[in-house]
Amino acid sequence: MTEEYKLPDLPYAYNALEPYIDEATMKLHHDKHHAAYVAGFNAALAKLSEARAKGDFASVQALSKAAAFHGSGHVMHSLFWEIMCPAAKSKAPSSGALYDALARDFGSLDAFKKHFSEAAKAVEGSGWAVLAYEPTGKRLIVLQAENHQKLTVQGSVPLLVLDVWEHAYYLKYQNKRADYVDAWWNVVNWAEVEKKFLAAKK
Ligand code: MN
């Protein structure tokens, strides 16, 4: 029997991203919101399994949609925790494979950051900014994701993602999403992003 999805632990303490992301937000975000996506993904897959057993696919459209939403929510949050780190450990690259690819595909690291920030600030409603590796063209692209799963380029591998759902910032930043986006760059784990880039382009 296939194992259920599990909520991964944060790779640091709840208060490790202070003052840029506060402890209370991290607790709610990880323990409640991310946990709900894990539960929702497992529930949708279990119901699809029941549907197969009964040969009753009346709900297959709704269940497929739920699986895509909750499954993408789980994947995106798991990645989000990994690509952040305490500000003292966050070091933007000045050389290396990721730096070179960002310069090639966006003009420069600063041009990439500007593009990514603007994409994050402009997400309509709840969603994400995404830096992804697109394997067909072997290039990096910046996308927006509405909810967790919409507007992707199929097959692209997310490397660096920023959650701009209100639950990610509202306790500390209220309606000022732009301030949250600008502050968030202080806690990017660039070494982890480079690692994911190297794995994606193999
Ligand atoms: Mn979230």
PDB file of C-alpha atoms and ligand atoms in Angstrom:
ATOM      1  CA  MET A   1       0.000   0.000   0.000  1.00  0.00           C
ATOM      2  CA  THR A   2       1.307   3.418  -0.940  1.00  0.00           C
ATOM      3  CA  GLU A   3       2.311   5.549   2.004  1.00  0.00           C
ATOM      4  CA  GLU A   4       0.416   8.681   2.933  1.00  0.00           C
ATOM      5  CA  TYR A   5       2.002  12.112   2.544  1.00  0.00           C
ATOM      6  CA  LYS A   6       3.408  13.541   5.775  1.00  0.00           C
ATOM      7  CA  LEU A   7       4.002  17.072   6.999  1.00  0.00           C
ATOM      8  CA  PRO A   8       7.790  17.623   6.963  1.00  0.00           C
ATOM      9  CA  ASP A   9       9.429  19.355   9.928  1.00  0.00           C
ATOM     10  CA  LEU A  10      10.726  22.860   9.376  1.00  0.00           C
ATOM     11  CA  PRO A  11      14.516  22.749   8.809  1.00  0.00           C
ATOM     12  CA  TYR A  12      14.943  25.482  11.491  1.00  0.00           C
ATOM     13  CA  ALA A  13      13.147  26.883  14.533  1.00  0.00           C
ATOM     14  CA  TYR A  14       9.862  28.782  14.152  1.00  0.00           C
ATOM     15  CA  ASN A  15      11.603  32.026  15.121  1.00  0.00           C
ATOM     16  CA  ALA A  16      14.691  31.493  12.921  1.00  0.00           C
ATOM     17  CA  LEU A  17      13.529  33.871  10.183  1.00  0.00           C
ATOM     18  CA  GLU A  18      12.855  36.789  12.557  1.00  0.00           C
ATOM     19  CA  PRO A  19      12.581  39.703  12.163  1.00  0.00           C
ATOM     20  CA  TYR A  20      11.620  39.262   8.505  1.00  0.00           C
ATOM     21  CA  ILE A  21       9.094  36.465   9.045  1.00  0.00           C
ATOM     22  CA  ASP A  22       7.691  36.252  12.557  1.00  0.00           C
ATOM     23  CA  GLU A  23       7.380  33.184  14.754  1.00  0.00           C
ATOM     24  CA  ALA A  24       3.565  33.334  15.035  1.00  0.00           C
ATOM     25  CA  THR A  25       3.167  33.390  11.254  1.00  0.00           C
ATOM     26  CA  MET A  26       5.575  30.469  10.823  1.00  0.00           C
ATOM     27  CA  LYS A  27       3.724  28.399  13.431  1.00  0.00           C
ATOM     28  CA  LEU A  28       0.323  28.918  11.868  1.00  0.00           C
ATOM     29  CA  HIS A  29       1.667  28.622   8.349  1.00  0.00           C
ATOM     30  CA  HIS A  30       3.477  25.333   8.896  1.00  0.00           C
ATOM     31  CA  ASP A  31       1.379  23.636  11.596  1.00  0.00           C
ATOM     32  CA  LYS A  32      -2.078  24.622  10.331  1.00  0.00           C
ATOM     33  CA  HIS A  33      -1.990  25.696   6.682  1.00  0.00           C
ATOM     34  CA  HIS A  34       0.639  23.307   5.344  1.00  0.00           C
ATOM     35  CA  ALA A  35      -0.809  20.489   7.476  1.00  0.00           C
ATOM     36  CA  ALA A  36      -4.221  21.101   5.910  1.00  0.00           C
ATOM     37  CA  TYR A  37      -2.790  20.671   2.408  1.00  0.00           C
ATOM     38  CA  VAL A  38      -1.169  17.391   3.402  1.00  0.00           C
ATOM     39  CA  ALA A  39      -4.468  16.172   4.872  1.00  0.00           C
ATOM     40  CA  GLY A  40      -6.413  17.400   1.843  1.00  0.00           C
ATOM     41  CA  PHE A  41      -4.058  15.664  -0.586  1.00  0.00           C
ATOM     42  CA  ASN A  42      -4.276  12.366   1.320  1.00  0.00           C
ATOM     43  CA  ALA A  43      -8.074  12.656   1.533  1.00  0.00           C
ATOM     44  CA  ALA A  44      -8.472  13.310  -2.188  1.00  0.00           C
ATOM     45  CA  LEU A  45      -6.224  10.377  -3.086  1.00  0.00           C
ATOM     46  CA  ALA A  46      -8.070   8.091  -0.648  1.00  0.00           C
ATOM     47  CA  LYS A  47     -11.410   9.042  -2.209  1.00  0.00           C
ATOM     48  CA  LEU A  48     -10.024   8.399  -5.680  1.00  0.00           C
ATOM     49  CA  SER A  49      -8.892   4.994  -4.451  1.00  0.00           C
ATOM     50  CA  GLU A  50     -12.419   4.302  -3.174  1.00  0.00           C
ATOM     51  CA  ALA A  51     -13.850   5.411  -6.505  1.00  0.00           C
ATOM     52  CA  ARG A  52     -11.639   2.880  -8.301  1.00  0.00           C
ATOM     53  CA  ALA A  53     -12.648   0.133  -5.873  1.00  0.00           C
ATOM     54  CA  LYS A  54     -16.353   0.866  -6.365  1.00  0.00           C
ATOM     55  CA  GLY A  55     -16.118   1.632 -10.052  1.00  0.00           C
ATOM     56  CA  ASP A  56     -17.982   4.859  -9.285  1.00  0.00           C
ATOM     57  CA  PHE A  57     -16.278   7.862 -10.862  1.00  0.00           C
ATOM     58  CA  ALA A  58     -19.109  10.376 -10.391  1.00  0.00           C
ATOM     59  CA  SER A  59     -16.773  12.630  -8.348  1.00  0.00           C
ATOM     60  CA  VAL A  60     -13.621  12.161 -10.399  1.00  0.00           C
ATOM     61  CA  GLN A  61     -13.542  15.744 -11.667  1.00  0.00           C
ATOM     62  CA  ALA A  62     -13.907  17.336  -8.212  1.00  0.00           C
ATOM     63  CA  LEU A  63     -11.447  14.890  -6.650  1.00  0.00           C
ATOM     64  CA  SER A  64      -8.855  15.430  -9.385  1.00  0.00           C
ATOM     65  CA  LYS A  65      -9.155  19.170  -8.832  1.00  0.00           C
ATOM     66  CA  ALA A  66      -8.781  18.736  -5.053  1.00  0.00           C
ATOM     67  CA  ALA A  67      -5.721  16.533  -5.544  1.00  0.00           C
ATOM     68  CA  ALA A  68      -4.089  19.146  -7.803  1.00  0.00           C
ATOM     69  CA  PHE A  69      -4.796  21.974  -5.355  1.00  0.00           C
ATOM     70  CA  HIS A  70      -3.786  20.236  -2.129  1.00  0.00           C
ATOM     71  CA  GLY A  71      -0.952  18.271  -3.734  1.00  0.00           C
ATOM     72  CA  SER A  72       0.558  21.421  -5.217  1.00  0.00           C
ATOM     73  CA  GLY A  73       0.041  23.178  -1.866  1.00  0.00           C
ATOM     74  CA  HIS A  74       2.049  20.443  -0.151  1.00  0.00           C
ATOM     75  CA  VAL A  75       4.839  20.496  -2.757  1.00  0.00           C
ATOM     76  CA  MET A  76       5.116  24.293  -2.800  1.00  0.00           C
ATOM     77  CA  HIS A  77       5.207  24.669   0.991  1.00  0.00           C
ATOM     78  CA  SER A  78       7.763  21.873   1.373  1.00  0.00           C
ATOM     79  CA  LEU A  79       9.968  23.733  -1.108  1.00  0.00           C
ATOM     80  CA  PHE A  80       9.271  27.125   0.488  1.00  0.00           C
ATOM     81  CA  TRP A  81      10.634  26.037   3.899  1.00  0.00           C
ATOM     82  CA  GLU A  82      13.755  24.597   2.273  1.00  0.00           C
ATOM     83  CA  ILE A  83      14.693  27.663   0.247  1.00  0.00           C
ATOM     84  CA  MET A  84      14.671  29.939   3.295  1.00  0.00           C
ATOM     85  CA  CYS A  85      17.221  30.208   6.096  1.00  0.00           C
ATOM     86  CA  PRO A  86      18.173  32.592   8.889  1.00  0.00           C
ATOM     87  CA  ALA A  87      19.283  35.960   7.521  1.00  0.00           C
ATOM     88  CA  ALA A  88      22.807  35.470   8.892  1.00  0.00           C
ATOM     89  CA  LYS A  89      23.210  32.429   6.614  1.00  0.00           C
ATOM     90  CA  SER A  90      21.630  33.987   3.519  1.00  0.00           C
ATOM     91  CA  LYS A  91      24.302  34.865   0.983  1.00  0.00           C
ATOM     92  CA  ALA A  92      23.392  35.985  -2.544  1.00  0.00           C
ATOM     93  CA  PRO A  93      25.632  34.385  -5.181  1.00  0.00           C
ATOM     94  CA  SER A  94      28.340  36.360  -6.970  1.00  0.00           C
ATOM     95  CA  SER A  95      29.555  33.434  -9.095  1.00  0.00           C
ATOM     96  CA  GLY A  96      28.669  29.833  -9.893  1.00  0.00           C
ATOM     97  CA  ALA A  97      26.209  27.927 -12.071  1.00  0.00           C
ATOM     98  CA  LEU A  98      23.050  29.529 -10.699  1.00  0.00           C
ATOM     99  CA  TYR A  99      24.517  33.028 -10.858  1.00  0.00           C
ATOM    100  CA  ASP A 100      25.632  32.480 -14.465  1.00  0.00           C
ATOM    101  CA  ALA A 101      22.242  31.092 -15.518  1.00  0.00           C
ATOM    102  CA  LEU A 102      20.381  33.986 -13.862  1.00  0.00           C
ATOM    103  CA  ALA A 103      22.661  36.449 -15.671  1.00  0.00           C
ATOM    104  CA  ARG A 104      22.180  34.636 -18.987  1.00  0.00           C
ATOM    105  CA  ASP A 105      18.378  34.341 -18.763  1.00  0.00           C
ATOM    106  CA  PHE A 106      17.475  37.610 -16.978  1.00  0.00           C
ATOM    107  CA  GLY A 107      20.413  39.935 -17.665  1.00  0.00           C
ATOM    108  CA  SER A 108      21.734  40.023 -14.090  1.00  0.00           C
ATOM    109  CA  LEU A 109      20.970  38.867 -10.550  1.00  0.00           C
ATOM    110  CA  ASP A 110      19.415  42.248  -9.776  1.00  0.00           C
ATOM    111  CA  ALA A 111      17.271  42.147 -12.921  1.00  0.00           C
ATOM    112  CA  PHE A 112      16.054  38.683 -11.904  1.00  0.00           C
ATOM    113  CA  LYS A 113      15.234  39.843  -8.365  1.00  0.00           C
ATOM    114  CA  LYS A 114      13.328  42.843  -9.689  1.00  0.00           C
ATOM    115  CA  HIS A 115      11.315  40.659 -12.097  1.00  0.00           C
ATOM    116  CA  PHE A 116      10.584  38.037  -9.411  1.00  0.00           C
ATOM    117  CA  SER A 117       9.553  40.697  -6.859  1.00  0.00           C
ATOM    118  CA  GLU A 118       7.226  42.396  -9.316  1.00  0.00           C
ATOM    119  CA  ALA A 119       5.684  39.032 -10.213  1.00  0.00           C
ATOM    120  CA  ALA A 120       5.129  38.303  -6.498  1.00  0.00           C
ATOM    121  CA  LYS A 121       3.591  41.701  -5.795  1.00  0.00           C
ATOM    122  CA  ALA A 122       1.272  41.402  -8.806  1.00  0.00           C
ATOM    123  CA  VAL A 123      -0.128  37.911  -8.156  1.00  0.00           C
ATOM    124  CA  GLU A 124      -3.903  38.239  -8.370  1.00  0.00           C
ATOM    125  CA  GLY A 125      -5.316  37.075  -5.027  1.00  0.00           C
ATOM    126  CA  SER A 126      -3.649  34.028  -3.469  1.00  0.00           C
ATOM    127  CA  GLY A 127      -0.589  32.514  -5.076  1.00  0.00           C
ATOM    128  CA  TRP A 128       3.144  32.389  -5.516  1.00  0.00           C
ATOM    129  CA  ALA A 129       6.060  33.816  -7.442  1.00  0.00           C
ATOM    130  CA  VAL A 130       8.123  31.006  -8.933  1.00  0.00           C
ATOM    131  CA  LEU A 131      11.608  30.722 -10.378  1.00  0.00           C
ATOM    132  CA  ALA A 132      11.595  27.501 -12.375  1.00  0.00           C
ATOM    133  CA  TYR A 133      13.922  25.496 -14.576  1.00  0.00           C
ATOM    134  CA  GLU A 134      12.247  24.693 -17.892  1.00  0.00           C
ATOM    135  CA  PRO A 135      13.944  21.543 -19.214  1.00  0.00           C
ATOM    136  CA  THR A 136      12.734  21.684 -22.832  1.00  0.00           C
ATOM    137  CA  GLY A 137      14.528  24.976 -23.458  1.00  0.00           C
ATOM    138  CA  LYS A 138      17.069  24.379 -20.655  1.00  0.00           C
ATOM    139  CA  ARG A 139      16.424  27.832 -19.215  1.00  0.00           C
ATOM    140  CA  LEU A 140      15.211  29.605 -16.105  1.00  0.00           C
ATOM    141  CA  ILE A 141      11.813  31.294 -16.143  1.00  0.00           C
ATOM    142  CA  VAL A 142       9.838  33.391 -13.679  1.00  0.00           C
ATOM    143  CA  LEU A 143       6.155  32.500 -13.378  1.00  0.00           C
ATOM    144  CA  GLN A 144       3.253  33.295 -11.125  1.00  0.00           C
ATOM    145  CA  ALA A 145       1.148  30.505  -9.645  1.00  0.00           C
ATOM    146  CA  GLU A 146      -2.460  31.301  -8.769  1.00  0.00           C
ATOM    147  CA  ASN A 147      -3.566  29.267  -5.756  1.00  0.00           C
ATOM    148  CA  HIS A 148      -0.764  26.647  -5.833  1.00  0.00           C
ATOM    149  CA  GLN A 149      -1.207  24.966  -9.185  1.00  0.00           C
ATOM    150  CA  LYS A 150      -2.467  27.332 -11.877  1.00  0.00           C
ATOM    151  CA  LEU A 151      -0.446  29.062 -14.621  1.00  0.00           C
ATOM    152  CA  THR A 152       2.506  26.691 -14.580  1.00  0.00           C
ATOM    153  CA  VAL A 153       4.518  25.600 -17.589  1.00  0.00           C
ATOM    154  CA  GLN A 154       4.148  21.820 -17.494  1.00  0.00           C
ATOM    155  CA  GLY A 155       7.364  20.002 -16.683  1.00  0.00           C
ATOM    156  CA  SER A 156       9.110  23.048 -15.278  1.00  0.00           C
ATOM    157  CA  VAL A 157      10.830  22.487 -11.941  1.00  0.00           C
ATOM    158  CA  PRO A 158      10.266  25.106  -9.234  1.00  0.00           C
ATOM    159  CA  LEU A 159      13.542  26.183  -7.621  1.00  0.00           C
ATOM    160  CA  LEU A 160      12.726  29.322  -5.631  1.00  0.00           C
ATOM    161  CA  VAL A 161       9.163  30.118  -4.576  1.00  0.00           C
ATOM    162  CA  LEU A 162       7.580  32.914  -2.583  1.00  0.00           C
ATOM    163  CA  ASP A 163       4.201  32.422  -0.937  1.00  0.00           C
ATOM    164  CA  VAL A 164       2.092  35.570  -1.249  1.00  0.00           C
ATOM    165  CA  TRP A 165      -1.125  34.170   0.169  1.00  0.00           C
ATOM    166  CA  GLU A 166      -2.278  36.544   2.922  1.00  0.00           C
ATOM    167  CA  HIS A 167      -1.689  33.775   5.506  1.00  0.00           C
ATOM    168  CA  ALA A 168       2.029  34.069   4.713  1.00  0.00           C
ATOM    169  CA  TYR A 169       2.350  37.694   5.820  1.00  0.00           C
ATOM    170  CA  TYR A 170      -0.820  39.269   7.173  1.00  0.00           C
ATOM    171  CA  LEU A 171      -0.061  39.009  10.924  1.00  0.00           C
ATOM    172  CA  LYS A 172       3.108  41.065  10.589  1.00  0.00           C
ATOM    173  CA  TYR A 173       2.690  43.064   7.380  1.00  0.00           C
ATOM    174  CA  GLN A 174      -1.125  43.388   7.208  1.00  0.00           C
ATOM    175  CA  ASN A 175      -2.002  44.573   3.685  1.00  0.00           C
ATOM    176  CA  LYS A 176       1.576  45.558   2.799  1.00  0.00           C
ATOM    177  CA  ARG A 177       2.496  42.628   0.586  1.00  0.00           C
ATOM    178  CA  ALA A 178       5.225  44.655  -1.130  1.00  0.00           C
ATOM    179  CA  ASP A 179       7.044  45.205   2.195  1.00  0.00           C
ATOM    180  CA  TYR A 180       6.913  41.459   2.895  1.00  0.00           C
ATOM    181  CA  VAL A 181       8.262  40.646  -0.581  1.00  0.00           C
ATOM    182  CA  ASP A 182      11.141  43.111  -0.192  1.00  0.00           C
ATOM    183  CA  ALA A 183      11.989  41.836   3.327  1.00  0.00           C
ATOM    184  CA  TRP A 184      11.819  38.181   2.253  1.00  0.00           C
ATOM    185  CA  TRP A 185      15.000  38.447   0.152  1.00  0.00           C
ATOM    186  CA  ASN A 186      16.921  38.613   3.465  1.00  0.00           C
ATOM    187  CA  VAL A 187      16.066  34.992   4.252  1.00  0.00           C
ATOM    188  CA  VAL A 188      16.625  33.294   0.890  1.00  0.00           C
ATOM    189  CA  ASN A 189      18.797  30.182   1.135  1.00  0.00           C
ATOM    190  CA  TRP A 190      20.729  30.703  -2.099  1.00  0.00           C
ATOM    191  CA  ALA A 191      22.943  27.662  -1.544  1.00  0.00           C
ATOM    192  CA  GLU A 192      19.829  25.458  -1.481  1.00  0.00           C
ATOM    193  CA  VAL A 193      18.452  27.107  -4.641  1.00  0.00           C
ATOM    194  CA  GLU A 194      21.755  26.421  -6.419  1.00  0.00           C
ATOM    195  CA  LYS A 195      21.610  22.793  -5.261  1.00  0.00           C
ATOM    196  CA  LYS A 196      18.097  22.409  -6.647  1.00  0.00           C
ATOM    197  CA  PHE A 197      19.137  24.082  -9.904  1.00  0.00           C
ATOM    198  CA  LEU A 198      22.049  21.686 -10.392  1.00  0.00           C
ATOM    199  CA  ALA A 199      19.779  18.697  -9.702  1.00  0.00           C
ATOM    200  CA  ALA A 200      17.074  19.970 -12.096  1.00  0.00           C
ATOM    201  CA  LYS A 201      19.388  20.536 -15.046  1.00  0.00           C
ATOM    202  CA  LYS A 202      21.151  17.147 -14.845  1.00  0.00           C
TER     203      LYS A 202
HETATM  204 MN    MN B   1       1.122  29.259   2.409  1.00  0.00          MN
END
